[in-house]
Amino acid sequence: MLGLYEVSAGYGKTEVLHDVSFEIKENGIYVLLGRNGAGKTTTLRVIAGILPPFKGKIKKEGNIGYLSHSFALPQEMSVKESLEFFSQIIGGDPNNVIGRFHLEDILDKRISSLSQGQKKKLSLAKVFLKDYDIYLLDEPTENLDPILASEIRKLIVSLSKSKIIIYTSHNLYEAREIGNYVIVIDKGRISLFKPINEIKLREYTIGIRASEDLSKILKGEYQGDYFVINLNDPAEVNSIIQELMRRNINIFEIKEMRNPLEDLLR
Ligand code: ADP
């Protein structure tokens, strides 16, 4: 369980979060969305206990693992040394995360010489050294190669059955794919907290790449290689596919052109 009750917080005299309240009782993945500077990182820092709030109450049941956006890593250590150091202070066995986060080839590298993606892998390894009840993950898949990003998504999904995971991402497709709830923060205030599947599509836009000119058959317009169609209901895709197949048109690709979560950030 995690609850924030009229929490205001900020830096120096500047208030960034204003009366933020929400309660999380169910396990699952809570996607924290908001534009740059909205207060996502500040919210996570307040929950993690790193930034004391100006006012309000925070209730937490269980321990918290925090993947911070700015990596808190000892720059002068090698990857291996840092994992041993973390395991001494936090607990856990470095051998359990070295393979899982593909760190074998960079164990002897100094942290200061790592790429952003490599630092992200190490920061993730640090968070997953130990088991927590609540995970706060600030952009866990940013800068990762697609293979590792996909592994991290799977890891987050499997963890979410028994944990509360709050995570931020600029990848709205990823957010919709794995998220259970959306929390939107706008200029330091919570503007929405809802199950993702309740977020109604105002319009459903798909793009089709096919072997023929589709403008003679369907209503829509070309954007580059894609013939773009606005639908009222995703179920209409099926009848479009059938119509194109009936005409012996090869469909190379159909993709969604716009994500409904984008509307929440406007
Ligand atoms: P987000 O994560 O949504 O991009 P942040 O929580 O990082 O937003 O920032 C919210 C606001 O707080 C921004 O206006 C930012 O400039 C300010 N801010 C963030 N960190 C600090 C800091 N350490 N000192 C002063 N202001 C900060």
PDB file of C-alpha atoms and ligand atoms in Angstrom:
ATOM      1  CA  MET A   1       0.000   0.000   0.000  1.00  0.00           C
ATOM      2  CA  LEU A   2       1.182   3.473  -0.832  1.00  0.00           C
ATOM      3  CA  GLY A   3      -0.616   6.729  -0.167  1.00  0.00           C
ATOM      4  CA  LEU A   4       0.105  10.410  -0.625  1.00  0.00           C
ATOM      5  CA  TYR A   5      -2.166  12.850   1.184  1.00  0.00           C
ATOM      6  CA  GLU A   6      -2.058  16.526   0.232  1.00  0.00           C
ATOM      7  CA  VAL A   7       1.660  16.420  -0.342  1.00  0.00           C
ATOM      8  CA  SER A   8       3.374  19.601  -1.435  1.00  0.00           C
ATOM      9  CA  ALA A   9       7.080  19.561  -2.185  1.00  0.00           C
ATOM     10  CA  GLY A  10       9.760  21.425  -4.062  1.00  0.00           C
ATOM     11  CA  TYR A  11      13.235  22.864  -3.973  1.00  0.00           C
ATOM     12  CA  GLY A  12      14.323  25.800  -1.824  1.00  0.00           C
ATOM     13  CA  LYS A  13      11.298  28.048  -1.671  1.00  0.00           C
ATOM     14  CA  THR A  14       9.826  26.911  -4.968  1.00  0.00           C
ATOM     15  CA  GLU A  15       6.862  24.586  -4.652  1.00  0.00           C
ATOM     16  CA  VAL A  16       6.769  22.054  -7.499  1.00  0.00           C
ATOM     17  CA  LEU A  17       4.129  19.575  -6.260  1.00  0.00           C
ATOM     18  CA  HIS A  18       0.875  21.043  -5.011  1.00  0.00           C
ATOM     19  CA  ASP A  19      -1.455  19.029  -2.763  1.00  0.00           C
ATOM     20  CA  VAL A  20      -0.771  15.720  -4.449  1.00  0.00           C
ATOM     21  CA  SER A  21      -3.019  12.919  -3.197  1.00  0.00           C
ATOM     22  CA  PHE A  22      -3.438   9.365  -4.391  1.00  0.00           C
ATOM     23  CA  GLU A  23      -3.698   5.897  -2.919  1.00  0.00           C
ATOM     24  CA  ILE A  24      -2.407   2.669  -4.407  1.00  0.00           C
ATOM     25  CA  LYS A  25      -3.739  -0.503  -2.844  1.00  0.00           C
ATOM     26  CA  GLU A  26      -3.487  -3.046  -5.648  1.00  0.00           C
ATOM     27  CA  ASN A  27      -0.311  -4.475  -7.094  1.00  0.00           C
ATOM     28  CA  GLY A  28       0.362  -3.543 -10.694  1.00  0.00           C
ATOM     29  CA  ILE A  29       2.111  -1.117 -12.981  1.00  0.00           C
ATOM     30  CA  TYR A  30       1.240   2.532 -12.485  1.00  0.00           C
ATOM     31  CA  VAL A  31       2.484   4.684 -15.322  1.00  0.00           C
ATOM     32  CA  LEU A  32       3.311   8.185 -14.217  1.00  0.00           C
ATOM     33  CA  LEU A  33       2.881  10.477 -17.202  1.00  0.00           C
ATOM     34  CA  GLY A  34       3.484  14.168 -17.592  1.00  0.00           C
ATOM     35  CA  ARG A  35       5.326  16.642 -19.728  1.00  0.00           C
ATOM     36  CA  ASN A  36       8.905  17.638 -18.987  1.00  0.00           C
ATOM     37  CA  GLY A  37       9.066  19.522 -15.703  1.00  0.00           C
ATOM     38  CA  ALA A  38       5.570  18.420 -14.602  1.00  0.00           C
ATOM     39  CA  GLY A  39       6.952  16.914 -11.394  1.00  0.00           C
ATOM     40  CA  LYS A  40       7.302  13.165 -12.078  1.00  0.00           C
ATOM     41  CA  THR A  41      10.833  12.803 -10.755  1.00  0.00           C
ATOM     42  CA  THR A  42      10.003  15.032  -7.795  1.00  0.00           C
ATOM     43  CA  THR A  43       7.024  12.773  -6.970  1.00  0.00           C
ATOM     44  CA  LEU A  44       9.244   9.679  -7.042  1.00  0.00           C
ATOM     45  CA  ARG A  45      11.890  11.393  -4.897  1.00  0.00           C
ATOM     46  CA  VAL A  46       9.278  12.341  -2.308  1.00  0.00           C
ATOM     47  CA  ILE A  47       7.918   8.778  -2.203  1.00  0.00           C
ATOM     48  CA  ALA A  48      11.441   7.346  -1.997  1.00  0.00           C
ATOM     49  CA  GLY A  49      12.076   9.571   1.019  1.00  0.00           C
ATOM     50  CA  ILE A  50      14.963  11.441  -0.604  1.00  0.00           C
ATOM     51  CA  LEU A  51      13.132  14.764  -0.735  1.00  0.00           C
ATOM     52  CA  PRO A  52      11.225  15.720   2.416  1.00  0.00           C
ATOM     53  CA  PRO A  53       7.844  17.256   1.520  1.00  0.00           C
ATOM     54  CA  PHE A  54       6.921  20.809   2.576  1.00  0.00           C
ATOM     55  CA  LYS A  55       3.648  19.439   3.896  1.00  0.00           C
ATOM     56  CA  GLY A  56       1.309  16.457   3.682  1.00  0.00           C
ATOM     57  CA  LYS A  57       1.567  12.800   4.628  1.00  0.00           C
ATOM     58  CA  ILE A  58       3.055   9.779   2.903  1.00  0.00           C
ATOM     59  CA  LYS A  59       2.065   6.255   3.920  1.00  0.00           C
ATOM     60  CA  LYS A  60       4.178   3.345   2.724  1.00  0.00           C
ATOM     61  CA  GLU A  61       3.810  -0.307   3.569  1.00  0.00           C
ATOM     62  CA  GLY A  62       6.934  -2.203   2.638  1.00  0.00           C
ATOM     63  CA  ASN A  63      10.386  -1.284   1.423  1.00  0.00           C
ATOM     64  CA  ILE A  64      11.135   0.717  -1.668  1.00  0.00           C
ATOM     65  CA  GLY A  65      13.553   0.191  -4.548  1.00  0.00           C
ATOM     66  CA  TYR A  66      14.234   3.369  -6.507  1.00  0.00           C
ATOM     67  CA  LEU A  67      15.777   3.637  -9.950  1.00  0.00           C
ATOM     68  CA  SER A  68      16.666   7.287 -10.118  1.00  0.00           C
ATOM     69  CA  HIS A  69      16.899   9.212 -13.342  1.00  0.00           C
ATOM     70  CA  SER A  70      20.250  10.741 -12.496  1.00  0.00           C
ATOM     71  CA  PHE A  71      22.393   7.728 -11.785  1.00  0.00           C
ATOM     72  CA  ALA A  72      23.698   7.601  -8.237  1.00  0.00           C
ATOM     73  CA  LEU A  73      26.778   5.578  -9.100  1.00  0.00           C
ATOM     74  CA  PRO A  74      30.316   5.831  -7.721  1.00  0.00           C
ATOM     75  CA  GLN A  75      32.134   7.090 -10.816  1.00  0.00           C
ATOM     76  CA  GLU A  76      35.635   5.981  -9.836  1.00  0.00           C
ATOM     77  CA  MET A  77      34.711   2.322  -9.236  1.00  0.00           C
ATOM     78  CA  SER A  78      34.604  -0.467 -11.793  1.00  0.00           C
ATOM     79  CA  VAL A  79      31.247  -2.091 -12.497  1.00  0.00           C
ATOM     80  CA  LYS A  80      32.271  -5.192 -10.553  1.00  0.00           C
ATOM     81  CA  GLU A  81      33.538  -3.199  -7.568  1.00  0.00           C
ATOM     82  CA  SER A  82      30.361  -1.146  -7.460  1.00  0.00           C
ATOM     83  CA  LEU A  83      28.145  -4.245  -7.480  1.00  0.00           C
ATOM     84  CA  GLU A  84      30.139  -5.734  -4.622  1.00  0.00           C
ATOM     85  CA  PHE A  85      29.917  -2.428  -2.789  1.00  0.00           C
ATOM     86  CA  PHE A  86      26.131  -2.192  -3.307  1.00  0.00           C
ATOM     87  CA  SER A  87      25.597  -5.795  -2.219  1.00  0.00           C
ATOM     88  CA  GLN A  88      27.477  -5.055   1.011  1.00  0.00           C
ATOM     89  CA  ILE A  89      25.316  -2.067   1.857  1.00  0.00           C
ATOM     90  CA  ILE A  90      21.976  -3.133   0.346  1.00  0.00           C
ATOM     91  CA  GLY A  91      22.230  -6.927   0.340  1.00  0.00           C
ATOM     92  CA  GLY A  92      21.791  -9.382  -2.507  1.00  0.00           C
ATOM     93  CA  ASP A  93      24.251 -11.302  -4.644  1.00  0.00           C
ATOM     94  CA  PRO A  94      25.943  -9.544  -7.614  1.00  0.00           C
ATOM     95  CA  ASN A  95      26.060 -12.876  -9.491  1.00  0.00           C
ATOM     96  CA  ASN A  96      22.275 -12.845  -9.699  1.00  0.00           C
ATOM     97  CA  VAL A  97      22.205  -9.614 -11.690  1.00  0.00           C
ATOM     98  CA  ILE A  98      25.374  -9.748 -13.791  1.00  0.00           C
ATOM     99  CA  GLY A  99      23.910 -12.180 -16.326  1.00  0.00           C
ATOM    100  CA  ARG A 100      20.389 -10.861 -16.090  1.00  0.00           C
ATOM    101  CA  PHE A 101      21.462  -7.352 -17.088  1.00  0.00           C
ATOM    102  CA  HIS A 102      24.212  -8.413 -19.525  1.00  0.00           C
ATOM    103  CA  LEU A 103      27.050  -6.861 -17.568  1.00  0.00           C
ATOM    104  CA  GLU A 104      29.636  -9.626 -18.177  1.00  0.00           C
ATOM    105  CA  ASP A 105      31.612  -7.657 -20.775  1.00  0.00           C
ATOM    106  CA  ILE A 106      31.860  -4.420 -18.834  1.00  0.00           C
ATOM    107  CA  LEU A 107      32.664  -5.722 -15.341  1.00  0.00           C
ATOM    108  CA  ASP A 108      36.162  -4.205 -15.342  1.00  0.00           C
ATOM    109  CA  LYS A 109      35.173  -0.875 -16.872  1.00  0.00           C
ATOM    110  CA  ARG A 110      35.189   2.248 -14.770  1.00  0.00           C
ATOM    111  CA  ILE A 111      31.718   3.684 -14.274  1.00  0.00           C
ATOM    112  CA  SER A 112      32.862   7.116 -15.467  1.00  0.00           C
ATOM    113  CA  SER A 113      33.686   5.594 -18.863  1.00  0.00           C
ATOM    114  CA  LEU A 114      30.338   3.854 -19.407  1.00  0.00           C
ATOM    115  CA  SER A 115      27.776   4.905 -22.015  1.00  0.00           C
ATOM    116  CA  GLN A 116      24.350   6.116 -20.884  1.00  0.00           C
ATOM    117  CA  GLY A 117      22.839   2.730 -21.775  1.00  0.00           C
ATOM    118  CA  GLN A 118      25.513   0.859 -19.821  1.00  0.00           C
ATOM    119  CA  LYS A 119      24.939   3.101 -16.802  1.00  0.00           C
ATOM    120  CA  LYS A 120      21.235   2.382 -17.071  1.00  0.00           C
ATOM    121  CA  LYS A 121      21.906  -1.381 -17.082  1.00  0.00           C
ATOM    122  CA  LEU A 122      24.071  -1.051 -13.991  1.00  0.00           C
ATOM    123  CA  SER A 123      21.495   1.137 -12.221  1.00  0.00           C
ATOM    124  CA  LEU A 124      18.811  -1.461 -12.985  1.00  0.00           C
ATOM    125  CA  ALA A 125      21.091  -4.215 -11.685  1.00  0.00           C
ATOM    126  CA  LYS A 126      21.510  -2.218  -8.482  1.00  0.00           C
ATOM    127  CA  VAL A 127      17.729  -1.912  -7.997  1.00  0.00           C
ATOM    128  CA  PHE A 128      17.159  -5.591  -8.710  1.00  0.00           C
ATOM    129  CA  LEU A 129      19.942  -6.829  -6.439  1.00  0.00           C
ATOM    130  CA  LYS A 130      17.347  -7.102  -3.712  1.00  0.00           C
ATOM    131  CA  ASP A 131      13.650  -7.793  -3.524  1.00  0.00           C
ATOM    132  CA  TYR A 132      11.400  -4.848  -2.693  1.00  0.00           C
ATOM    133  CA  ASP A 133       7.653  -4.371  -2.191  1.00  0.00           C
ATOM    134  CA  ILE A 134       7.419  -1.107  -4.092  1.00  0.00           C
ATOM    135  CA  TYR A 135       9.502  -0.158  -7.117  1.00  0.00           C
ATOM    136  CA  LEU A 136       9.876   3.398  -8.333  1.00  0.00           C
ATOM    137  CA  LEU A 137      11.393   3.276 -11.798  1.00  0.00           C
ATOM    138  CA  ASP A 138      12.262   6.545 -13.495  1.00  0.00           C
ATOM    139  CA  GLU A 139      12.482   5.798 -17.232  1.00  0.00           C
ATOM    140  CA  PRO A 140      13.784   2.237 -16.834  1.00  0.00           C
ATOM    141  CA  THR A 141      14.007   1.504 -20.560  1.00  0.00           C
ATOM    142  CA  GLU A 142      15.456   4.803 -21.762  1.00  0.00           C
ATOM    143  CA  ASN A 143      18.768   4.379 -23.637  1.00  0.00           C
ATOM    144  CA  LEU A 144      18.560   0.591 -23.638  1.00  0.00           C
ATOM    145  CA  ASP A 145      18.924  -1.469 -26.783  1.00  0.00           C
ATOM    146  CA  PRO A 146      15.608  -2.981 -27.947  1.00  0.00           C
ATOM    147  CA  ILE A 147      16.452  -6.492 -26.726  1.00  0.00           C
ATOM    148  CA  LEU A 148      17.233  -5.408 -23.190  1.00  0.00           C
ATOM    149  CA  ALA A 149      14.323  -2.939 -23.179  1.00  0.00           C
ATOM    150  CA  SER A 150      12.010  -5.802 -24.032  1.00  0.00           C
ATOM    151  CA  GLU A 151      13.539  -7.975 -21.289  1.00  0.00           C
ATOM    152  CA  ILE A 152      13.038  -5.166 -18.776  1.00  0.00           C
ATOM    153  CA  ARG A 153       9.397  -4.813 -19.816  1.00  0.00           C
ATOM    154  CA  LYS A 154       8.892  -8.549 -19.258  1.00  0.00           C
ATOM    155  CA  LEU A 155      10.625  -8.331 -15.891  1.00  0.00           C
ATOM    156  CA  ILE A 156       8.420  -5.400 -14.837  1.00  0.00           C
ATOM    157  CA  VAL A 157       5.270  -7.201 -15.971  1.00  0.00           C
ATOM    158  CA  SER A 158       6.142 -10.382 -14.081  1.00  0.00           C
ATOM    159  CA  LEU A 159       7.071  -8.409 -10.946  1.00  0.00           C
ATOM    160  CA  SER A 160       3.850  -6.435 -11.082  1.00  0.00           C
ATOM    161  CA  LYS A 161       1.777  -9.470 -10.072  1.00  0.00           C
ATOM    162  CA  SER A 162       3.145  -9.193  -6.551  1.00  0.00           C
ATOM    163  CA  LYS A 163       4.513  -5.636  -6.360  1.00  0.00           C
ATOM    164  CA  ILE A 164       3.512  -2.046  -6.759  1.00  0.00           C
ATOM    165  CA  ILE A 165       5.499  -0.510  -9.589  1.00  0.00           C
ATOM    166  CA  ILE A 166       5.371   3.160 -10.402  1.00  0.00           C
ATOM    167  CA  TYR A 167       7.227   3.942 -13.548  1.00  0.00           C
ATOM    168  CA  THR A 168       7.744   6.863 -15.856  1.00  0.00           C
ATOM    169  CA  SER A 169       8.413   6.631 -19.553  1.00  0.00           C
ATOM    170  CA  HIS A 170       8.335   8.864 -22.585  1.00  0.00           C
ATOM    171  CA  ASN A 171       7.513   5.818 -24.653  1.00  0.00           C
ATOM    172  CA  LEU A 172       3.728   5.940 -24.686  1.00  0.00           C
ATOM    173  CA  TYR A 173       3.423   2.737 -26.691  1.00  0.00           C
ATOM    174  CA  GLU A 174       5.384   0.926 -24.039  1.00  0.00           C
ATOM    175  CA  ALA A 175       3.305   2.591 -21.320  1.00  0.00           C
ATOM    176  CA  ARG A 176       0.092   1.399 -22.870  1.00  0.00           C
ATOM    177  CA  GLU A 177       1.436  -2.052 -23.570  1.00  0.00           C
ATOM    178  CA  ILE A 178       2.436  -2.840 -20.006  1.00  0.00           C
ATOM    179  CA  GLY A 179       0.669  -0.309 -17.769  1.00  0.00           C
ATOM    180  CA  ASN A 180      -2.375  -1.137 -15.643  1.00  0.00           C
ATOM    181  CA  TYR A 181      -3.096   2.385 -14.400  1.00  0.00           C
ATOM    182  CA  VAL A 182      -2.215   5.854 -15.584  1.00  0.00           C
ATOM    183  CA  ILE A 183      -1.413   8.715 -13.254  1.00  0.00           C
ATOM    184  CA  VAL A 184      -1.099  12.027 -15.065  1.00  0.00           C
ATOM    185  CA  ILE A 185       0.685  14.897 -13.426  1.00  0.00           C
ATOM    186  CA  ASP A 186       0.261  18.369 -14.846  1.00  0.00           C
ATOM    187  CA  LYS A 187       2.197  21.335 -13.449  1.00  0.00           C
ATOM    188  CA  GLY A 188       2.614  19.602 -10.102  1.00  0.00           C
ATOM    189  CA  ARG A 189      -1.001  18.471  -9.717  1.00  0.00           C
ATOM    190  CA  ILE A 190      -2.557  15.078 -10.346  1.00  0.00           C
ATOM    191  CA  SER A 191      -4.962  15.546 -13.240  1.00  0.00           C
ATOM    192  CA  LEU A 192      -5.955  11.919 -13.807  1.00  0.00           C
ATOM    193  CA  PHE A 193      -5.710   8.523 -12.126  1.00  0.00           C
ATOM    194  CA  LYS A 194      -7.435   5.741 -14.032  1.00  0.00           C
ATOM    195  CA  PRO A 195      -7.112   2.170 -15.255  1.00  0.00           C
ATOM    196  CA  ILE A 196      -5.456   2.353 -18.680  1.00  0.00           C
ATOM    197  CA  ASN A 197      -8.209   0.366 -20.353  1.00  0.00           C
ATOM    198  CA  GLU A 198     -10.747   3.008 -19.331  1.00  0.00           C
ATOM    199  CA  ILE A 199      -9.003   5.681 -21.299  1.00  0.00           C
ATOM    200  CA  LYS A 200     -11.329   6.104 -24.194  1.00  0.00           C
ATOM    201  CA  LEU A 201     -10.004   6.551 -27.650  1.00  0.00           C
ATOM    202  CA  ARG A 202     -11.384   9.700 -29.184  1.00  0.00           C
ATOM    203  CA  GLU A 203     -10.326   8.438 -32.516  1.00  0.00           C
ATOM    204  CA  TYR A 204      -8.445   5.401 -33.645  1.00  0.00           C
ATOM    205  CA  THR A 205      -5.939   6.048 -36.411  1.00  0.00           C
ATOM    206  CA  ILE A 206      -4.223   3.310 -38.376  1.00  0.00           C
ATOM    207  CA  GLY A 207      -1.760   3.324 -41.238  1.00  0.00           C
ATOM    208  CA  ILE A 208      -1.653   0.598 -43.889  1.00  0.00           C
ATOM    209  CA  ARG A 209       1.195  -0.243 -46.263  1.00  0.00           C
ATOM    210  CA  ALA A 210      -0.086  -2.317 -49.148  1.00  0.00           C
ATOM    211  CA  SER A 211       0.726  -3.415 -52.670  1.00  0.00           C
ATOM    212  CA  GLU A 212      -1.859  -1.149 -54.343  1.00  0.00           C
ATOM    213  CA  ASP A 213      -2.991   2.453 -54.210  1.00  0.00           C
ATOM    214  CA  LEU A 214      -5.603   2.363 -51.443  1.00  0.00           C
ATOM    215  CA  SER A 215      -6.981   5.861 -52.032  1.00  0.00           C
ATOM    216  CA  LYS A 216      -9.309   4.455 -54.698  1.00  0.00           C
ATOM    217  CA  ILE A 217     -10.805   1.948 -52.302  1.00  0.00           C
ATOM    218  CA  LEU A 218     -10.802   3.456 -48.816  1.00  0.00           C
ATOM    219  CA  LYS A 219     -11.423   6.861 -47.294  1.00  0.00           C
ATOM    220  CA  GLY A 220      -8.224   8.349 -45.998  1.00  0.00           C
ATOM    221  CA  GLU A 221      -4.967   9.889 -47.154  1.00  0.00           C
ATOM    222  CA  TYR A 222      -1.348   8.957 -47.720  1.00  0.00           C
ATOM    223  CA  GLN A 223       1.280  10.017 -45.189  1.00  0.00           C
ATOM    224  CA  GLY A 224       4.527   8.791 -46.698  1.00  0.00           C
ATOM    225  CA  ASP A 225       4.193   5.054 -47.364  1.00  0.00           C
ATOM    226  CA  TYR A 226       1.211   4.690 -45.069  1.00  0.00           C
ATOM    227  CA  PHE A 227      -2.391   5.108 -46.079  1.00  0.00           C
ATOM    228  CA  VAL A 228      -3.909   6.658 -42.970  1.00  0.00           C
ATOM    229  CA  ILE A 229      -7.490   6.006 -41.928  1.00  0.00           C
ATOM    230  CA  ASN A 230      -9.476   7.341 -38.971  1.00  0.00           C
ATOM    231  CA  LEU A 231     -11.801   4.785 -37.434  1.00  0.00           C
ATOM    232  CA  ASN A 232     -14.445   5.093 -34.768  1.00  0.00           C
ATOM    233  CA  ASP A 233     -13.889   1.599 -33.492  1.00  0.00           C
ATOM    234  CA  PRO A 234     -10.795  -0.657 -33.623  1.00  0.00           C
ATOM    235  CA  ALA A 235     -13.097  -3.509 -34.691  1.00  0.00           C
ATOM    236  CA  GLU A 236     -13.443  -1.857 -38.122  1.00  0.00           C
ATOM    237  CA  VAL A 237      -9.882  -2.980 -38.923  1.00  0.00           C
ATOM    238  CA  ASN A 238     -11.154  -6.481 -39.469  1.00  0.00           C
ATOM    239  CA  SER A 239     -13.600  -5.555 -42.222  1.00  0.00           C
ATOM    240  CA  ILE A 240     -10.931  -3.429 -43.939  1.00  0.00           C
ATOM    241  CA  ILE A 241      -8.527  -6.373 -43.985  1.00  0.00           C
ATOM    242  CA  GLN A 242     -11.223  -8.639 -45.401  1.00  0.00           C
ATOM    243  CA  GLU A 243     -12.110  -6.116 -48.107  1.00  0.00           C
ATOM    244  CA  LEU A 244      -8.437  -5.772 -49.133  1.00  0.00           C
ATOM    245  CA  MET A 245      -7.969  -9.547 -49.180  1.00  0.00           C
ATOM    246  CA  ARG A 246     -11.089  -9.966 -51.289  1.00  0.00           C
ATOM    247  CA  ARG A 247      -9.453  -7.629 -53.837  1.00  0.00           C
ATOM    248  CA  ASN A 248      -6.213  -9.637 -53.713  1.00  0.00           C
ATOM    249  CA  ILE A 249      -4.261  -6.700 -52.333  1.00  0.00           C
ATOM    250  CA  ASN A 250      -1.161  -7.619 -50.335  1.00  0.00           C
ATOM    251  CA  ILE A 251      -1.012  -5.972 -46.932  1.00  0.00           C
ATOM    252  CA  PHE A 252       2.603  -5.399 -45.862  1.00  0.00           C
ATOM    253  CA  GLU A 253       1.919  -3.705 -42.559  1.00  0.00           C
ATOM    254  CA  ILE A 254      -0.847  -2.212 -40.441  1.00  0.00           C
ATOM    255  CA  LYS A 255       0.071  -0.021 -37.516  1.00  0.00           C
ATOM    256  CA  GLU A 256      -1.520   2.340 -35.074  1.00  0.00           C
ATOM    257  CA  MET A 257      -0.530   5.903 -35.951  1.00  0.00           C
ATOM    258  CA  ARG A 258      -1.488   7.656 -32.739  1.00  0.00           C
ATOM    259  CA  ASN A 259      -1.571   6.606 -29.126  1.00  0.00           C
ATOM    260  CA  PRO A 260      -4.535   7.721 -26.979  1.00  0.00           C
ATOM    261  CA  LEU A 261      -2.175   8.423 -24.073  1.00  0.00           C
ATOM    262  CA  GLU A 262      -0.789  11.327 -26.122  1.00  0.00           C
ATOM    263  CA  ASP A 263      -4.077  13.146 -25.642  1.00  0.00           C
ATOM    264  CA  LEU A 264      -3.547  13.113 -21.876  1.00  0.00           C
ATOM    265  CA  LEU A 265      -0.397  15.163 -22.235  1.00  0.00           C
ATOM    266  CA  ARG A 266      -1.843  17.936 -24.371  1.00  0.00           C
TER     267      ARG A 266
HETATM  268  P1  ADP B   1       9.686  15.785 -14.563  1.00  0.00           P
HETATM  269  O1  ADP B   1      10.303  14.591 -13.928  1.00  0.00           O
HETATM  270  O2  ADP B   1       8.206  15.670 -14.714  1.00  0.00           O
HETATM  271  O3  ADP B   1      10.341  16.188 -15.857  1.00  0.00           O
HETATM  272  P2  ADP B   1      10.803  17.187 -12.286  1.00  0.00           P
HETATM  273  O4  ADP B   1      10.124  16.616 -11.106  1.00  0.00           O
HETATM  274  O5  ADP B   1      12.197  16.742 -12.588  1.00  0.00           O
HETATM  275  O6  ADP B   1       9.863  17.030 -13.560  1.00  0.00           O
HETATM  276  O7  ADP B   1      10.863  18.769 -12.131  1.00  0.00           O
HETATM  277  C1  ADP B   1       9.745  19.539 -11.751  1.00  0.00           C
HETATM  278  C2  ADP B   1      10.204  20.989 -11.558  1.00  0.00           C
HETATM  279  O8  ADP B   1      11.141  21.042 -10.491  1.00  0.00           O
HETATM  280  C3  ADP B   1      10.881  21.594 -12.761  1.00  0.00           C
HETATM  281  O9  ADP B   1      10.455  22.925 -12.904  1.00  0.00           O
HETATM  282  C4  ADP B   1      12.353  21.526 -12.403  1.00  0.00           C
HETATM  283  O10 ADP B   1      13.041  22.587 -13.005  1.00  0.00           O
HETATM  284  C5  ADP B   1      12.331  21.670 -10.897  1.00  0.00           C
HETATM  285  N1  ADP B   1      13.472  20.968 -10.280  1.00  0.00           N
HETATM  286  C6  ADP B   1      13.749  19.654 -10.405  1.00  0.00           C
HETATM  287  N2  ADP B   1      14.850  19.308  -9.692  1.00  0.00           N
HETATM  288  C7  ADP B   1      15.271  20.447  -9.088  1.00  0.00           C
HETATM  289  C8  ADP B   1      16.360  20.761  -8.200  1.00  0.00           C
HETATM  290  N3  ADP B   1      17.215  19.824  -7.785  1.00  0.00           N
HETATM  291  N4  ADP B   1      16.467  22.046  -7.789  1.00  0.00           N
HETATM  292  C9  ADP B   1      15.596  22.993  -8.190  1.00  0.00           C
HETATM  293  N5  ADP B   1      14.554  22.762  -9.022  1.00  0.00           N
HETATM  294  C10 ADP B   1      14.387  21.517  -9.467  1.00  0.00           C
END
